Amino acid sequence: MATQSKSPSSSTSSPIVTEFEDMLPIMANKLGGEGLITELCNGFRLLMDKDKQVITFDSLKKNAAVLGLDDLRDDELMGMMREGDIDGDGALTQMEFCVLMFRLSPELMADSETWFQDEIQQSFFNDHHRRR
C-alpha cells in the first residue's frame, strides 16, 4: 500500500499535511497486474469488519496501523472513507477500496489502461486459439 509521512505544521492553525509515498506502482512492477489485485484484496481483508465484510470507519481506525496510518486523525480517516465510498452507504466494499487505491496512485491510474488493453488482447488471443 502507501506509506505515510507527516510534515510538521508551520503554525497551530494550519492543518497537518499528510504526504503518501506511492508504493503501488512499485508493487505493480514486481507483482504484475494480477499480483497487485491479489495484494489489494489482501489489504482489504486486513481492514474490513469481519462481520459486515466491508471496511467501516471503526474497522479502518482499528486496523490503520497495519498500513502505517496509525497517526491519521479521525477526520482524515473519515475523509478517506468518503472519498472511496462510491455508493454513499458509509462503508467501502472490496471494489470501492481497490478503486480508491488506484485513484490515490496517479502513476498506477496511467498504467492501468495499458494493463486493461493487454488483458483484453490476451483474452482475445486465447479465445481465438481455443476455437481453432
XYZ file of N, CA, C and O in Angstrom:
528
model
N 0.844 -1.169 0.000
C 0.000 0.000 0.000
C 0.888 1.230 0.000
O 2.010 1.170 -0.376
N 0.391 2.297 0.499
C 1.154 3.536 0.555
C 1.709 3.700 1.960
O 1.073 3.346 2.927
N 2.919 4.216 2.032
C 3.455 4.540 3.339
C 3.230 6.012 3.578
O 3.145 6.796 2.644
N 3.148 6.392 4.838
C 2.720 7.742 5.177
C 3.794 8.446 5.971
O 4.433 7.858 6.815
N 3.983 9.721 5.670
C 4.851 10.555 6.497
C 4.164 11.885 6.683
O 3.478 12.367 5.807
N 4.343 12.466 7.846
C 3.699 13.743 8.142
C 4.714 14.859 8.088
O 5.831 14.706 8.530
N 4.259 15.972 7.534
C 5.069 17.184 7.537
C 4.637 18.027 8.725
O 3.442 18.183 8.946
N 5.569 18.587 9.469
C 5.157 19.407 10.601
C 4.429 20.648 10.126
O 4.717 21.201 9.087
N 3.499 21.083 10.935
C 2.716 22.271 10.633
C 3.518 23.502 11.008
O 4.186 23.534 12.029
N 3.427 24.560 10.168
C 4.179 25.771 10.459
C 3.512 26.619 11.526
O 4.135 27.447 12.151
N 2.211 26.438 11.720
C 1.516 27.147 12.790
C 0.424 26.246 13.336
O 0.013 25.310 12.695
N -0.042 26.565 14.503
C -1.040 25.708 15.118
C -2.388 25.774 14.416
O -3.183 24.862 14.530
N -2.654 26.833 13.647
C -3.945 26.945 12.987
C -3.988 26.254 11.635
O -5.052 25.943 11.130
N -2.842 25.986 11.019
C -2.876 25.328 9.713
C -2.917 23.821 9.902
O -2.345 23.274 10.835
N -3.609 23.120 8.999
C -3.760 21.674 9.149
C -2.452 20.942 8.898
O -1.563 21.451 8.208
N -2.352 19.775 9.460
C -1.189 18.926 9.227
C -1.325 18.348 7.821
O -2.373 17.831 7.451
N -0.279 18.466 7.036
C -0.295 17.957 5.669
C 0.215 16.526 5.690
O 1.267 16.242 6.244
N -0.562 15.645 5.106
C -0.173 14.248 5.038
C 0.303 13.939 3.629
O -0.400 14.234 2.676
N 1.487 13.379 3.522
C 2.041 13.016 2.228
C 2.196 11.505 2.189
O 2.622 10.895 3.151
N 1.857 10.914 1.048
C 1.973 9.482 0.890
C 3.020 9.158 -0.155
O 3.050 9.776 -1.205
N 3.878 8.215 0.165
C 4.793 7.693 -0.834
C 4.041 6.608 -1.573
O 3.585 5.636 -0.968
N 3.887 6.778 -2.858
C 3.078 5.873 -3.667
C 3.853 4.579 -3.941
O 4.770 4.555 -4.746
N 3.477 3.522 -3.233
C 4.152 2.235 -3.379
C 3.449 1.322 -4.389
O 4.002 0.305 -4.786
N 2.243 1.659 -4.823
C 1.502 0.779 -5.724
C 2.209 0.538 -7.057
O 2.251 -0.601 -7.525
N 2.786 1.569 -7.704
C 3.489 1.280 -8.960
C 4.662 0.321 -8.772
O 4.905 -0.541 -9.623
N 5.362 0.442 -7.655
C 6.481 -0.467 -7.375
C 5.956 -1.886 -7.201
O 6.506 -2.844 -7.755
N 4.855 -2.014 -6.444
C 4.245 -3.341 -6.261
C 3.774 -3.900 -7.594
O 3.954 -5.091 -7.875
N 3.163 -3.054 -8.423
C 2.647 -3.498 -9.717
C 3.783 -3.995 -10.601
O 3.647 -5.025 -11.273
N 4.912 -3.290 -10.597
C 6.052 -3.715 -11.409
C 6.607 -5.049 -10.939
O 7.021 -5.874 -11.746
N 6.622 -5.261 -9.633
C 7.159 -6.511 -9.088
C 6.186 -7.676 -9.217
O 6.579 -8.806 -9.478
N 4.882 -7.392 -8.998
C 3.887 -8.467 -8.927
C 3.092 -8.670 -10.206
O 2.446 -9.695 -10.366
N 3.088 -7.688 -11.081
C 2.231 -7.731 -12.261
C 0.809 -7.347 -11.856
O 0.487 -7.217 -10.673
N -0.038 -7.161 -12.845
C -1.405 -6.722 -12.596
C -2.192 -7.661 -11.706
O -2.843 -7.234 -10.744
N -2.140 -8.944 -12.004
C -2.894 -9.921 -11.214
C -2.383 -9.998 -9.781
O -3.164 -10.061 -8.835
N -1.065 -9.956 -9.614
C -0.482 -9.990 -8.274
C -0.847 -8.761 -7.462
O -1.105 -8.855 -6.263
N -0.896 -7.601 -8.126
C -1.278 -6.378 -7.435
C -2.715 -6.464 -6.949
O -3.014 -6.112 -5.808
N -3.607 -6.950 -7.800
C -5.008 -7.090 -7.407
C -5.126 -8.042 -6.217
O -5.873 -7.775 -5.273
N -4.364 -9.117 -6.231
C -4.370 -10.058 -5.110
C -3.937 -9.359 -3.828
O -4.554 -9.526 -2.772
N -2.883 -8.540 -3.906
C -2.405 -7.823 -2.726
C -3.413 -6.783 -2.250
O -3.590 -6.595 -1.046
N -4.083 -6.107 -3.179
C -5.124 -5.164 -2.781
C -6.259 -5.888 -2.066
O -6.790 -5.395 -1.067
N -6.635 -7.056 -2.564
C -7.679 -7.848 -1.903
C -7.237 -8.273 -0.507
O -8.040 -8.247 0.437
N -5.967 -8.631 -0.368
C -5.440 -8.976 0.960
C -5.494 -7.767 1.893
O -5.846 -7.891 3.066
N -5.139 -6.591 1.376
C -5.215 -5.368 2.168
C -6.640 -5.068 2.599
O -6.888 -4.666 3.735
N -7.582 -5.278 1.691
C -8.991 -5.070 2.017
C -9.397 -5.977 3.177
O -10.019 -5.536 4.145
N -9.023 -7.256 3.095
C -9.394 -8.210 4.155
C -8.780 -7.834 5.496
O -9.389 -8.051 6.541
N -7.587 -7.241 5.487
C -6.961 -6.796 6.736
C -7.746 -5.660 7.386
O -7.806 -5.559 8.609
N -8.325 -4.800 6.569
C -9.002 -3.611 7.074
C -10.496 -3.785 7.306
O -11.108 -2.989 7.997
N -11.083 -4.817 6.735
C -12.542 -4.927 6.780
C -13.064 -5.378 8.136
O -12.360 -6.015 8.912
N -14.303 -5.021 8.386
C -15.052 -5.531 9.522
C -15.409 -6.968 9.174
O -16.077 -7.223 8.168
N -14.945 -7.899 9.961
C -15.107 -9.323 9.627
C -16.575 -9.747 9.583
O -16.944 -10.622 8.808
N -17.420 -9.128 10.388
C -18.838 -9.480 10.398
C -19.588 -8.883 9.217
O -20.430 -9.525 8.614
N -19.271 -7.642 8.888
C -20.007 -6.928 7.828
C -19.406 -7.135 6.445
O -20.034 -6.819 5.446
N -18.169 -7.628 6.373
C -17.463 -7.880 5.117
C -17.237 -6.615 4.284
O -17.149 -6.667 3.058
N -17.146 -5.454 4.940
C -16.821 -4.171 4.318
C -15.880 -3.431 5.264
O -15.759 -3.786 6.435
N -15.231 -2.384 4.741
C -14.425 -1.523 5.600
C -15.347 -0.442 6.144
O -15.963 0.294 5.389
N -15.445 -0.391 7.454
C -16.207 0.657 8.127
C -15.210 1.648 8.717
O -14.008 1.362 8.801
N -15.703 2.789 9.160
C -14.809 3.745 9.819
C -14.137 3.081 11.015
O -12.926 3.203 11.208
N -14.913 2.342 11.809
C -14.355 1.696 13.002
C -13.300 0.658 12.654
O -12.258 0.584 13.313
N -13.546 -0.145 11.606
C -12.556 -1.164 11.243
C -11.302 -0.519 10.657
O -10.191 -0.990 10.888
N -11.480 0.585 9.912
C -10.322 1.308 9.371
C -9.497 1.894 10.510
O -8.274 1.745 10.541
N -10.159 2.521 11.460
C -9.454 3.117 12.593
C -8.731 2.044 13.413
O -7.574 2.212 13.798
N -9.404 0.942 13.644
C -8.842 -0.156 14.437
C -7.622 -0.777 13.761
O -6.654 -1.146 14.424
N -7.659 -0.868 12.425
C -6.611 -1.584 11.695
C -5.667 -0.660 10.921
O -4.834 -1.144 10.155
N -5.774 0.647 11.100
C -4.962 1.603 10.341
C -3.461 1.385 10.543
O -2.672 1.618 9.629
N -3.063 0.939 11.718
C -1.641 0.729 11.987
C -1.028 -0.311 11.053
O 0.168 -0.243 10.748
N -1.836 -1.250 10.576
C -1.349 -2.282 9.649
C -0.752 -1.637 8.400
O 0.223 -2.125 7.842
N -1.343 -0.507 7.977
C -0.869 0.192 6.782
C 0.043 1.372 7.110
O 0.385 2.153 6.232
N 0.416 1.515 8.364
C 1.247 2.637 8.763
C 0.477 3.942 8.833
O 1.052 5.013 8.723
N -0.835 3.859 9.009
C -1.690 5.046 9.042
C -2.180 5.366 10.446
O -3.135 6.115 10.614
N -1.519 4.833 11.457
C -1.993 4.995 12.830
C -1.895 6.428 13.344
O -2.524 6.773 14.340
N -1.146 7.290 12.663
C -1.040 8.687 13.085
C -2.123 9.577 12.485
O -2.202 10.760 12.816
N -2.958 9.030 11.603
C -4.007 9.846 11.000
C -5.105 10.142 12.009
O -5.483 9.291 12.809
N -5.592 11.370 11.952
C -6.693 11.776 12.816
C -7.997 11.171 12.298
O -8.090 10.746 11.146
N -9.013 11.177 13.156
C -10.323 10.647 12.775
C -10.880 11.346 11.547
O -11.429 10.683 10.657
N -10.729 12.675 11.464
C -11.269 13.389 10.306
C -10.538 13.021 9.018
O -11.135 12.988 7.943
N -9.258 12.686 9.112
C -8.506 12.247 7.936
C -8.950 10.852 7.496
O -9.109 10.592 6.302
N -9.166 9.976 8.463
C -9.672 8.637 8.140
C -11.074 8.728 7.537
O -11.381 8.037 6.556
N -11.907 9.591 8.106
C -13.255 9.772 7.578
C -13.205 10.332 6.158
O -13.997 9.935 5.303
N -12.263 11.210 5.894
C -12.088 11.741 4.545
C -11.735 10.654 3.549
O -12.235 10.644 2.420
N -10.892 9.716 3.970
C -10.558 8.578 3.108
C -11.803 7.756 2.827
O -12.030 7.331 1.689
N -12.582 7.527 3.859
C -13.820 6.752 3.691
C -14.754 7.450 2.704
O -15.289 6.815 1.795
N -14.954 8.745 2.884
C -15.859 9.498 1.998
C -15.366 9.477 0.556
O -16.148 9.350 -0.375
N -14.058 9.616 0.378
C -13.503 9.652 -0.976
C -13.721 8.330 -1.705
O -13.958 8.309 -2.907
N -13.644 7.229 -0.991
C -13.788 5.920 -1.628
C -15.204 5.388 -1.682
O -15.497 4.467 -2.440
N -16.104 5.966 -0.906
C -17.477 5.454 -0.771
C -18.334 5.881 -1.975
O -19.067 6.850 -1.910
N -18.254 5.135 -3.037
C -18.930 5.478 -4.288
C -20.446 5.452 -4.142
O -21.141 6.330 -4.634
N -20.978 4.449 -3.442
C -22.442 4.327 -3.347
C -23.038 5.075 -2.154
O -24.247 5.092 -1.963
N -22.193 5.710 -1.337
C -22.673 6.554 -0.251
C -23.269 5.829 0.938
O -23.986 6.427 1.735
N -22.933 4.554 1.115
C -23.508 3.802 2.231
C -22.681 3.883 3.519
O -23.014 3.264 4.515
N -21.593 4.644 3.495
C -20.781 4.815 4.700
C -19.741 3.733 4.925
O -19.074 3.714 5.952
N -19.578 2.824 3.966
C -18.613 1.731 4.080
C -17.945 1.529 2.722
O -18.436 1.992 1.696
N -16.811 0.844 2.731
C -16.110 0.539 1.492
C -16.206 -0.947 1.184
O -15.805 -1.777 1.998
N -16.742 -1.252 0.018
C -16.713 -2.629 -0.463
C -15.315 -2.918 -0.998
O -14.486 -1.998 -1.139
N -15.053 -4.148 -1.342
C -13.750 -4.501 -1.895
C -13.498 -3.723 -3.182
O -12.396 -3.209 -3.402
N -14.500 -3.602 -4.048
C -14.336 -2.879 -5.298
C -14.056 -1.393 -5.029
O -13.161 -0.806 -5.639
N -14.801 -0.787 -4.115
C -14.581 0.626 -3.788
C -13.175 0.838 -3.241
O -12.513 1.828 -3.568
N -12.707 -0.083 -2.411
C -11.361 0.014 -1.851
C -10.311 -0.041 -2.953
O -9.392 0.785 -2.994
N -10.446 -0.994 -3.872
C -9.473 -1.127 -4.962
C -9.487 0.102 -5.867
O -8.432 0.601 -6.259
N -10.673 0.610 -6.182
C -10.786 1.818 -6.998
C -10.112 2.985 -6.276
O -9.373 3.760 -6.891
N -10.346 3.113 -4.985
C -9.725 4.188 -4.204
C -8.207 4.083 -4.247
O -7.514 5.082 -4.439
N -7.665 2.896 -4.091
C -6.218 2.721 -4.115
C -5.649 3.141 -5.471
O -4.605 3.791 -5.541
N -6.346 2.788 -6.552
C -5.896 3.205 -7.876
C -6.001 4.726 -8.022
O -5.106 5.352 -8.572
N -7.091 5.308 -7.536
C -7.280 6.756 -7.650
C -6.228 7.523 -6.868
O -5.842 8.617 -7.250
N -5.767 6.970 -5.759
C -4.744 7.624 -4.946
C -3.350 7.488 -5.550
O -2.398 8.065 -5.046
N -3.240 6.715 -6.631
C -1.951 6.484 -7.279
C -2.017 6.968 -8.727
O -2.362 6.206 -9.615
N -1.675 8.235 -8.979
C -1.754 8.757 -10.351
C -0.954 7.939 -11.362
O -1.401 7.706 -12.475
N 0.224 7.488 -10.969
C 1.054 6.698 -11.886
C 0.370 5.383 -12.222
O 0.378 4.934 -13.363
N -0.227 4.760 -11.221
C -0.913 3.498 -11.443
C -2.151 3.681 -12.316
O -2.451 2.845 -13.149
N -2.844 4.800 -12.143
C -4.008 5.095 -12.986
C -3.595 5.141 -14.447
O -4.276 4.614 -15.314
N -2.467 5.768 -14.729
C -1.991 5.868 -16.109
C -1.626 4.491 -16.654
O -1.915 4.178 -17.809
N -1.026 3.657 -15.821
C -0.624 2.320 -16.257
C -1.801 1.370 -16.393
O -1.747 0.423 -17.163
N -2.881 1.596 -15.649
C -3.987 0.644 -15.628
C -4.654 0.511 -16.986
O -5.106 -0.579 -17.354
N -4.706 1.584 -17.779
C -5.304 1.492 -19.104
C -4.495 0.548 -19.992
O -5.061 -0.265 -20.716
N -3.186 0.623 -19.897
C -2.327 -0.266 -20.673
C -2.538 -1.710 -20.254
O -2.641 -2.602 -21.091
N -2.612 -1.962 -18.930
C -2.833 -3.326 -18.442
C -4.167 -3.853 -18.931
O -4.293 -5.002 -19.314
N -5.195 -3.003 -18.900
C -6.528 -3.400 -19.334
C -6.494 -3.796 -20.813
O -7.027 -4.836 -21.187
N -5.838 -2.990 -21.639
C -5.739 -3.306 -23.063
C -4.965 -4.602 -23.283
O -5.339 -5.423 -24.115
N -3.878 -4.795 -22.543
C -3.101 -6.031 -22.651
C -3.944 -7.243 -22.274
O -3.882 -8.291 -22.926
N -4.745 -7.115 -21.214
C -5.597 -8.220 -20.761
C -6.650 -8.554 -21.807
O -6.927 -9.722 -22.081
N -7.243 -7.537 -22.417
C -8.243 -7.768 -23.464
C -7.600 -8.473 -24.653
O -8.153 -9.441 -25.185
N -6.423 -8.020 -25.060
C -5.737 -8.652 -26.181
C -5.381 -10.101 -25.865
O -5.540 -10.992 -26.701
N -4.919 -10.354 -24.641
C -4.567 -11.720 -24.246
C -5.796 -12.606 -24.232
O -5.757 -13.735 -24.705
N -6.911 -12.092 -23.701
C -8.154 -12.866 -23.677
C -8.628 -13.170 -25.086
O -9.051 -14.282 -25.389
N -8.563 -12.179 -25.976
C -8.966 -12.378 -27.364
C -8.085 -13.424 -28.025
O -8.568 -14.322 -28.703
N -6.760 -13.338 -27.796
C -5.810 -14.283 -28.368
C -6.122 -15.691 -27.875
O -6.159 -16.632 -28.685
N -6.344 -15.858 -26.577
C -6.646 -17.178 -26.018
C -7.970 -17.731 -26.554
O -8.052 -18.911 -26.908
N -8.994 -16.899 -26.642
C -10.284 -17.333 -27.176
C -10.158 -17.752 -28.635
O -10.731 -18.735 -29.064
N -9.410 -16.983 -29.401
C -9.228 -17.259 -30.825
C -8.541 -18.607 -31.026
O -8.936 -19.396 -31.864
N -7.506 -18.887 -30.230
C -6.766 -20.154 -30.370
C -7.565 -21.350 -29.849
O -7.381 -22.452 -30.344
N -8.426 -21.145 -28.867
C -9.248 -22.246 -28.375
C -10.280 -22.691 -29.397
O -10.670 -23.832 -29.438
N -10.751 -21.747 -30.190
C -11.781 -22.062 -31.196
C -11.222 -22.783 -32.400
O -11.966 -23.353 -33.176
N -9.938 -22.785 -32.568
C -9.330 -23.422 -33.749
C -9.273 -24.889 -33.620
O -9.217 -25.657 -32.905
